[in-house]
Amino acid sequence: MSDVSIPFLFQKSVALSSYRDRQFRGNEGEQDKKLLQSTTLYVGNLSFFTTEEQIHELFSRAGDVKRIIMGLDKTTKTPCGFCFVEYYTRSDAEEAMRYINQTRLDDRIIRTDWDAGFIDGRQFGRGRSGGQVRDEYRKDYDPGRGGFGKRFNPGMEMEKGSGLV
């Protein structure tokens, strides 16, 4: 085995995940083609309190960041735990996928995935309450993501059980 192949063996994958945006306008083949050429990353599991500056500081370590689009609650227009990071080149985006995915930012393990390219309107949460769908059904208390899920209120559960509601 040559010394040149060793670093390649230990590089993290930048392959496409199985996730596909169900609201993508086009078929799966068209989406895959865009994903394979994309310079845009979806970043999830952010704290609601993580700033654009913190994201820029971390992601610029992988390359030149073109822009950051913060995910917003469509009702309150406040951050709701995701963003899009767009790079100038595919190679810089690949570096971010390799080395930033599953790292810690603002005391949270963030995840990155390929995005077919930001389209205006996608910065808003898709949940019924305005935020992300995943936060509506979360039953654990997560102070970095606004406390309990929007559809789970332990105080209300107790009141229902006691007949007070």
mmCIF file of C-alpha atoms in Angstrom:
data_model
loop_
_atom_site.group_PDB
_atom_site.id
_atom_site.type_symbol
_atom_site.label_atom_id
_atom_site.label_comp_id
_atom_site.label_asym_id
_atom_site.label_seq_id
_atom_site.Cartn_x
_atom_site.Cartn_y
_atom_site.Cartn_z
ATOM 1 C CA MET A 1 0.000 0.000 0.000
ATOM 2 C CA SER A 2 1.420 3.383 -0.963
ATOM 3 C CA ASP A 3 1.609 6.331 1.428
ATOM 4 C CA VAL A 4 -0.550 8.368 -0.973
ATOM 5 C CA SER A 5 -3.606 6.129 -0.477
ATOM 6 C CA ILE A 6 -3.574 6.209 3.333
ATOM 7 C CA PRO A 7 -5.118 9.676 3.784
ATOM 8 C CA PHE A 8 -7.871 8.797 1.304
ATOM 9 C CA LEU A 9 -8.852 5.761 3.375
ATOM 10 C CA PHE A 10 -9.449 7.921 6.431
ATOM 11 C CA GLN A 11 -11.383 10.721 4.755
ATOM 12 C CA LYS A 12 -15.026 11.036 5.683
ATOM 13 C CA SER A 13 -17.506 10.441 2.902
ATOM 14 C CA VAL A 14 -19.137 13.294 1.005
ATOM 15 C CA ALA A 15 -21.594 10.961 -0.727
ATOM 16 C CA LEU A 16 -25.268 11.817 -0.962
ATOM 17 C CA SER A 17 -27.417 10.726 1.956
ATOM 18 C CA SER A 18 -30.759 9.003 1.509
ATOM 19 C CA TYR A 19 -32.659 12.187 2.436
ATOM 20 C CA ARG A 20 -34.531 13.906 -0.400
ATOM 21 C CA ASP A 21 -36.541 17.114 -0.165
ATOM 22 C CA ARG A 22 -40.154 16.089 -0.771
ATOM 23 C CA GLN A 23 -40.986 19.605 -1.948
ATOM 24 C CA PHE A 24 -38.291 19.599 -4.659
ATOM 25 C CA ARG A 25 -39.785 20.585 -8.015
ATOM 26 C CA GLY A 26 -38.642 17.781 -10.276
ATOM 27 C CA ASN A 27 -38.027 14.046 -10.160
ATOM 28 C CA GLU A 28 -35.522 12.184 -7.990
ATOM 29 C CA GLY A 29 -32.991 11.927 -10.841
ATOM 30 C CA GLU A 30 -33.071 15.693 -11.358
ATOM 31 C CA GLN A 31 -32.681 16.245 -7.627
ATOM 32 C CA ASP A 32 -29.723 13.857 -7.457
ATOM 33 C CA LYS A 33 -28.032 15.657 -10.356
ATOM 34 C CA LYS A 34 -28.425 19.019 -8.594
ATOM 35 C CA LEU A 35 -27.176 17.534 -5.319
ATOM 36 C CA LEU A 36 -24.073 16.128 -7.021
ATOM 37 C CA GLN A 37 -23.220 19.577 -8.417
ATOM 38 C CA SER A 38 -24.350 21.657 -5.448
ATOM 39 C CA THR A 39 -22.243 24.094 -3.447
ATOM 40 C CA THR A 40 -24.988 24.493 -0.827
ATOM 41 C CA LEU A 41 -25.267 22.637 2.477
ATOM 42 C CA TYR A 42 -28.225 22.240 4.772
ATOM 43 C CA VAL A 43 -27.128 22.545 8.410
ATOM 44 C CA GLY A 44 -29.423 21.111 11.068
ATOM 45 C CA ASN A 45 -29.690 20.716 14.829
ATOM 46 C CA LEU A 46 -28.567 24.274 15.478
ATOM 47 C CA SER A 47 -29.447 25.977 18.718
ATOM 48 C CA PHE A 48 -32.130 28.629 18.296
ATOM 49 C CA PHE A 49 -29.537 30.983 19.770
ATOM 50 C CA THR A 50 -26.665 30.247 17.350
ATOM 51 C CA THR A 51 -25.774 33.363 15.380
ATOM 52 C CA GLU A 52 -24.905 33.807 11.730
ATOM 53 C CA GLU A 53 -21.459 34.992 12.863
ATOM 54 C CA GLN A 54 -20.813 31.723 14.738
ATOM 55 C CA ILE A 55 -21.834 29.713 11.683
ATOM 56 C CA HIS A 56 -19.620 31.810 9.411
ATOM 57 C CA GLU A 57 -16.653 31.428 11.758
ATOM 58 C CA LEU A 58 -16.949 27.627 11.749
ATOM 59 C CA PHE A 59 -17.825 27.018 8.100
ATOM 60 C CA SER A 60 -15.246 29.447 6.713
ATOM 61 C CA ARG A 61 -12.576 27.064 8.035
ATOM 62 C CA ALA A 62 -13.527 24.748 5.152
ATOM 63 C CA GLY A 63 -13.429 27.429 2.445
ATOM 64 C CA ASP A 64 -14.831 30.727 1.214
ATOM 65 C CA VAL A 65 -18.471 31.058 2.254
ATOM 66 C CA LYS A 66 -20.627 32.839 -0.320
ATOM 67 C CA ARG A 67 -23.662 33.323 1.938
ATOM 68 C CA ILE A 68 -25.543 31.971 4.919
ATOM 69 C CA ILE A 69 -29.332 31.820 5.020
ATOM 70 C CA MET A 70 -30.709 31.379 8.518
ATOM 71 C CA GLY A 71 -33.782 29.175 8.956
ATOM 72 C CA LEU A 72 -36.639 31.174 10.444
ATOM 73 C CA ASP A 73 -39.930 30.377 12.095
ATOM 74 C CA LYS A 74 -42.443 31.487 9.452
ATOM 75 C CA THR A 75 -44.705 33.031 12.098
ATOM 76 C CA THR A 76 -42.301 34.787 14.471
ATOM 77 C CA LYS A 77 -39.377 35.273 12.003
ATOM 78 C CA THR A 78 -36.949 34.076 14.704
ATOM 79 C CA PRO A 79 -34.242 31.402 14.175
ATOM 80 C CA CYS A 80 -35.605 27.865 14.354
ATOM 81 C CA GLY A 81 -32.538 25.612 14.321
ATOM 82 C CA PHE A 82 -31.316 25.251 10.739
ATOM 83 C CA CYS A 83 -29.567 27.195 8.002
ATOM 84 C CA PHE A 84 -28.129 26.919 4.510
ATOM 85 C CA VAL A 85 -24.440 27.556 3.873
ATOM 86 C CA GLU A 86 -23.462 28.273 0.286
ATOM 87 C CA TYR A 87 -19.849 28.073 -0.872
ATOM 88 C CA TYR A 88 -18.253 29.427 -4.041
ATOM 89 C CA THR A 89 -16.879 26.000 -5.005
ATOM 90 C CA ARG A 90 -17.953 22.374 -4.712
ATOM 91 C CA SER A 91 -14.564 21.428 -3.260
ATOM 92 C CA ASP A 92 -14.995 23.846 -0.339
ATOM 93 C CA ALA A 93 -18.484 22.452 0.321
ATOM 94 C CA GLU A 94 -17.032 18.916 0.257
ATOM 95 C CA GLU A 95 -14.429 19.945 2.845
ATOM 96 C CA ALA A 96 -17.230 21.179 5.101
ATOM 97 C CA MET A 97 -19.141 17.923 4.640
ATOM 98 C CA ARG A 98 -16.038 15.923 5.531
ATOM 99 C CA TYR A 99 -14.800 17.855 8.518
ATOM 100 C CA ILE A 100 -17.675 19.891 9.983
ATOM 101 C CA ASN A 101 -20.539 17.390 9.849
ATOM 102 C CA GLN A 102 -21.142 15.889 13.318
ATOM 103 C CA THR A 103 -19.019 18.511 15.094
ATOM 104 C CA ARG A 104 -20.055 20.676 18.017
ATOM 105 C CA LEU A 105 -21.304 24.242 17.595
ATOM 106 C CA ASP A 106 -22.835 26.193 20.460
ATOM 107 C CA ASP A 107 -22.902 23.018 22.607
ATOM 108 C CA ARG A 108 -24.823 21.013 19.979
ATOM 109 C CA ILE A 109 -23.770 18.288 17.547
ATOM 110 C CA ILE A 110 -24.704 19.717 14.172
ATOM 111 C CA ARG A 111 -25.349 17.780 10.993
ATOM 112 C CA THR A 112 -24.756 18.815 7.421
ATOM 113 C CA ASP A 113 -26.266 17.450 4.247
ATOM 114 C CA TRP A 114 -26.218 18.386 0.586
ATOM 115 C CA ASP A 115 -28.912 20.766 -0.590
ATOM 116 C CA ALA A 116 -30.016 21.103 -4.214
ATOM 117 C CA GLY A 117 -29.640 24.886 -3.972
ATOM 118 C CA PHE A 118 -31.422 27.501 -1.940
ATOM 119 C CA ILE A 119 -34.711 28.838 -3.316
ATOM 120 C CA ASP A 120 -36.363 31.837 -1.676
ATOM 121 C CA GLY A 121 -39.029 30.714 0.782
ATOM 122 C CA ARG A 122 -37.134 27.642 1.967
ATOM 123 C CA GLN A 123 -35.663 29.626 4.843
ATOM 124 C CA PHE A 124 -38.972 29.256 6.671
ATOM 125 C CA GLY A 125 -39.854 26.296 8.870
ATOM 126 C CA ARG A 126 -42.380 23.841 7.422
ATOM 127 C CA GLY A 127 -44.105 22.879 10.661
ATOM 128 C CA ARG A 128 -47.707 23.818 11.412
ATOM 129 C CA SER A 129 -46.590 26.114 14.223
ATOM 130 C CA GLY A 130 -44.084 27.899 11.950
ATOM 131 C CA GLY A 131 -40.878 26.176 13.047
ATOM 132 C CA GLN A 132 -39.416 22.832 12.051
ATOM 133 C CA VAL A 133 -41.648 19.772 11.928
ATOM 134 C CA ARG A 134 -39.233 17.813 14.149
ATOM 135 C CA ASP A 135 -39.641 20.361 16.955
ATOM 136 C CA GLU A 136 -43.407 20.020 17.013
ATOM 137 C CA TYR A 137 -43.346 16.400 18.157
ATOM 138 C CA ARG A 138 -40.246 16.413 20.358
ATOM 139 C CA LYS A 139 -41.154 15.312 23.905
ATOM 140 C CA ASP A 140 -37.829 15.990 25.615
ATOM 141 C CA TYR A 141 -36.918 19.336 27.118
ATOM 142 C CA ASP A 142 -34.265 21.023 24.971
ATOM 143 C CA PRO A 143 -33.404 24.559 26.095
ATOM 144 C CA GLY A 144 -31.322 25.139 22.950
ATOM 145 C CA ARG A 145 -34.398 24.518 20.797
ATOM 146 C CA GLY A 146 -37.035 26.435 22.733
ATOM 147 C CA GLY A 147 -37.904 23.980 25.530
ATOM 148 C CA PHE A 148 -40.529 21.312 24.877
ATOM 149 C CA GLY A 149 -41.993 20.557 21.455
ATOM 150 C CA LYS A 150 -44.802 22.828 20.252
ATOM 151 C CA ARG A 151 -47.385 20.020 20.393
ATOM 152 C CA PHE A 152 -46.171 18.595 23.708
ATOM 153 C CA ASN A 153 -46.794 20.444 26.928
ATOM 154 C CA PRO A 154 -46.267 18.309 30.049
ATOM 155 C CA GLY A 155 -48.282 20.759 32.154
ATOM 156 C CA MET A 156 -51.265 20.300 29.856
ATOM 157 C CA GLU A 157 -50.871 16.504 29.990
ATOM 158 C CA MET A 158 -51.076 16.619 33.796
ATOM 159 C CA GLU A 159 -54.117 18.901 33.696
ATOM 160 C CA LYS A 160 -55.872 16.574 31.215
ATOM 161 C CA GLY A 161 -55.151 13.617 33.486
ATOM 162 C CA SER A 162 -56.573 15.398 36.520
ATOM 163 C CA GLY A 163 -59.775 16.471 34.762
ATOM 164 C CA LEU A 164 -59.021 20.188 35.168
ATOM 165 C CA VAL A 165 -59.084 21.029 31.451
#
